[in-house]
Amino acid sequence: KNKGHVTTKRELPLRPAARKGKRCAGVQKVKDIIREVAGFSPYERRLQELLKVGKEKRALKLAKTRLGSMKRAKNKREEMATALRASRVK
């Protein structure tokens, strides 16, 4: 099984494609300021209400119809749940 010439694995630099989709610090600050000023959209407020009463599956279905994909819906539901937790702490 371990035949052949022995080689050592080279440590290659990260390719630009590995960074794709990662949010920069400046962009994150801008998004935070916008969220602070504008608040939540009506469907996001409805999602929070559904999560408050414990209807997580209904919230997921609502998010899926609004956003179009299951992955985005799960991320949005998690985002709204964290926002709820943060508002309860304050």
PDB file of C-alpha atoms in Angstrom:
ATOM      1  CA  LYS A   1       0.000   0.000   0.000  1.00  0.00           C
ATOM      2  CA  ASN A   2       2.791   2.497   0.866  1.00  0.00           C
ATOM      3  CA  LYS A   3       4.868   1.933  -2.278  1.00  0.00           C
ATOM      4  CA  GLY A   4       6.657   4.475  -4.387  1.00  0.00           C
ATOM      5  CA  HIS A   5       8.898   7.454  -3.871  1.00  0.00           C
ATOM      6  CA  VAL A   6       8.511   9.116  -0.451  1.00  0.00           C
ATOM      7  CA  THR A   7       7.418  12.745  -0.758  1.00  0.00           C
ATOM      8  CA  THR A   8       6.600  15.511   1.682  1.00  0.00           C
ATOM      9  CA  LYS A   9       3.375  17.450   1.425  1.00  0.00           C
ATOM     10  CA  ARG A  10       3.984  21.072   0.380  1.00  0.00           C
ATOM     11  CA  GLU A  11       2.130  23.856   2.213  1.00  0.00           C
ATOM     12  CA  LEU A  12       0.498  25.809  -0.612  1.00  0.00           C
ATOM     13  CA  PRO A  13      -0.867  29.362  -0.226  1.00  0.00           C
ATOM     14  CA  LEU A  14      -4.653  29.840  -0.153  1.00  0.00           C
ATOM     15  CA  ARG A  15      -6.245  30.267  -3.537  1.00  0.00           C
ATOM     16  CA  PRO A  16      -8.609  33.223  -4.038  1.00  0.00           C
ATOM     17  CA  ALA A  17     -11.494  30.779  -4.582  1.00  0.00           C
ATOM     18  CA  ALA A  18     -11.099  29.584  -0.982  1.00  0.00           C
ATOM     19  CA  ARG A  19     -12.013  33.092   0.236  1.00  0.00           C
ATOM     20  CA  LYS A  20     -15.109  33.350  -1.965  1.00  0.00           C
ATOM     21  CA  GLY A  21     -18.219  34.318  -0.034  1.00  0.00           C
ATOM     22  CA  LYS A  22     -16.353  35.284   3.136  1.00  0.00           C
ATOM     23  CA  ARG A  23     -17.553  38.638   4.398  1.00  0.00           C
ATOM     24  CA  CYS A  24     -14.974  41.419   4.860  1.00  0.00           C
ATOM     25  CA  ALA A  25     -14.855  43.313   8.147  1.00  0.00           C
ATOM     26  CA  GLY A  26     -15.848  46.611   6.506  1.00  0.00           C
ATOM     27  CA  VAL A  27     -18.845  45.085   4.755  1.00  0.00           C
ATOM     28  CA  GLN A  28     -19.943  43.484   8.044  1.00  0.00           C
ATOM     29  CA  LYS A  29     -19.781  46.867   9.820  1.00  0.00           C
ATOM     30  CA  VAL A  30     -21.899  48.485   7.108  1.00  0.00           C
ATOM     31  CA  LYS A  31     -24.484  45.676   7.294  1.00  0.00           C
ATOM     32  CA  ASP A  32     -24.628  46.003  11.103  1.00  0.00           C
ATOM     33  CA  ILE A  33     -25.220  49.755  10.881  1.00  0.00           C
ATOM     34  CA  ILE A  34     -27.969  49.282   8.276  1.00  0.00           C
ATOM     35  CA  ARG A  35     -29.674  46.635  10.454  1.00  0.00           C
ATOM     36  CA  GLU A  36     -29.444  48.961  13.477  1.00  0.00           C
ATOM     37  CA  VAL A  37     -30.971  51.920  11.606  1.00  0.00           C
ATOM     38  CA  ALA A  38     -33.559  50.163   9.429  1.00  0.00           C
ATOM     39  CA  GLY A  39     -34.523  47.317  11.766  1.00  0.00           C
ATOM     40  CA  PHE A  40     -36.176  44.111  10.589  1.00  0.00           C
ATOM     41  CA  SER A  41     -38.425  43.715   7.567  1.00  0.00           C
ATOM     42  CA  PRO A  42     -42.069  42.660   8.111  1.00  0.00           C
ATOM     43  CA  TYR A  43     -41.476  39.004   7.205  1.00  0.00           C
ATOM     44  CA  GLU A  44     -38.488  38.903   9.581  1.00  0.00           C
ATOM     45  CA  ARG A  45     -40.663  40.270  12.402  1.00  0.00           C
ATOM     46  CA  ARG A  46     -43.253  37.576  11.619  1.00  0.00           C
ATOM     47  CA  LEU A  47     -40.504  34.935  11.730  1.00  0.00           C
ATOM     48  CA  GLN A  48     -39.508  36.190  15.177  1.00  0.00           C
ATOM     49  CA  GLU A  49     -43.110  35.984  16.376  1.00  0.00           C
ATOM     50  CA  LEU A  50     -43.381  32.389  15.142  1.00  0.00           C
ATOM     51  CA  LEU A  51     -40.135  31.513  16.911  1.00  0.00           C
ATOM     52  CA  LYS A  52     -41.394  33.151  20.123  1.00  0.00           C
ATOM     53  CA  VAL A  53     -44.457  30.893  20.252  1.00  0.00           C
ATOM     54  CA  GLY A  54     -42.359  27.840  19.351  1.00  0.00           C
ATOM     55  CA  LYS A  55     -43.491  27.219  15.777  1.00  0.00           C
ATOM     56  CA  GLU A  56     -40.039  26.594  14.333  1.00  0.00           C
ATOM     57  CA  LYS A  57     -41.189  24.444  11.417  1.00  0.00           C
ATOM     58  CA  ARG A  58     -43.781  27.043  10.368  1.00  0.00           C
ATOM     59  CA  ALA A  59     -41.073  29.720  10.569  1.00  0.00           C
ATOM     60  CA  LEU A  60     -38.822  27.623   8.348  1.00  0.00           C
ATOM     61  CA  LYS A  61     -41.596  27.161   5.770  1.00  0.00           C
ATOM     62  CA  LEU A  62     -42.332  30.899   5.744  1.00  0.00           C
ATOM     63  CA  ALA A  63     -38.646  31.706   5.294  1.00  0.00           C
ATOM     64  CA  LYS A  64     -38.384  29.165   2.470  1.00  0.00           C
ATOM     65  CA  THR A  65     -41.295  30.699   0.564  1.00  0.00           C
ATOM     66  CA  ARG A  66     -39.846  34.197   0.993  1.00  0.00           C
ATOM     67  CA  LEU A  67     -36.206  33.382   0.249  1.00  0.00           C
ATOM     68  CA  GLY A  68     -36.502  30.568  -2.286  1.00  0.00           C
ATOM     69  CA  SER A  69     -34.153  27.898  -0.970  1.00  0.00           C
ATOM     70  CA  MET A  70     -33.934  25.679   2.091  1.00  0.00           C
ATOM     71  CA  LYS A  71     -30.325  26.620   2.844  1.00  0.00           C
ATOM     72  CA  ARG A  72     -31.132  30.350   2.896  1.00  0.00           C
ATOM     73  CA  ALA A  73     -34.247  29.676   4.975  1.00  0.00           C
ATOM     74  CA  LYS A  74     -32.301  27.737   7.619  1.00  0.00           C
ATOM     75  CA  ASN A  75     -29.681  30.488   7.814  1.00  0.00           C
ATOM     76  CA  LYS A  76     -32.379  33.166   8.161  1.00  0.00           C
ATOM     77  CA  ARG A  77     -34.221  31.210  10.865  1.00  0.00           C
ATOM     78  CA  GLU A  78     -30.965  30.848  12.804  1.00  0.00           C
ATOM     79  CA  GLU A  79     -30.217  34.562  12.347  1.00  0.00           C
ATOM     80  CA  MET A  80     -33.668  35.512  13.673  1.00  0.00           C
ATOM     81  CA  ALA A  81     -33.279  33.130  16.638  1.00  0.00           C
ATOM     82  CA  THR A  82     -29.956  34.733  17.573  1.00  0.00           C
ATOM     83  CA  ALA A  83     -31.498  38.205  17.231  1.00  0.00           C
ATOM     84  CA  LEU A  84     -34.295  37.119  19.596  1.00  0.00           C
ATOM     85  CA  ARG A  85     -31.775  35.772  22.117  1.00  0.00           C
ATOM     86  CA  ALA A  86     -29.788  38.998  21.921  1.00  0.00           C
ATOM     87  CA  SER A  87     -32.905  41.122  22.501  1.00  0.00           C
ATOM     88  CA  ARG A  88     -33.840  39.020  25.542  1.00  0.00           C
ATOM     89  CA  VAL A  89     -30.384  39.543  27.056  1.00  0.00           C
ATOM     90  CA  LYS A  90     -30.673  43.351  26.688  1.00  0.00           C
TER      91      LYS A  90
END
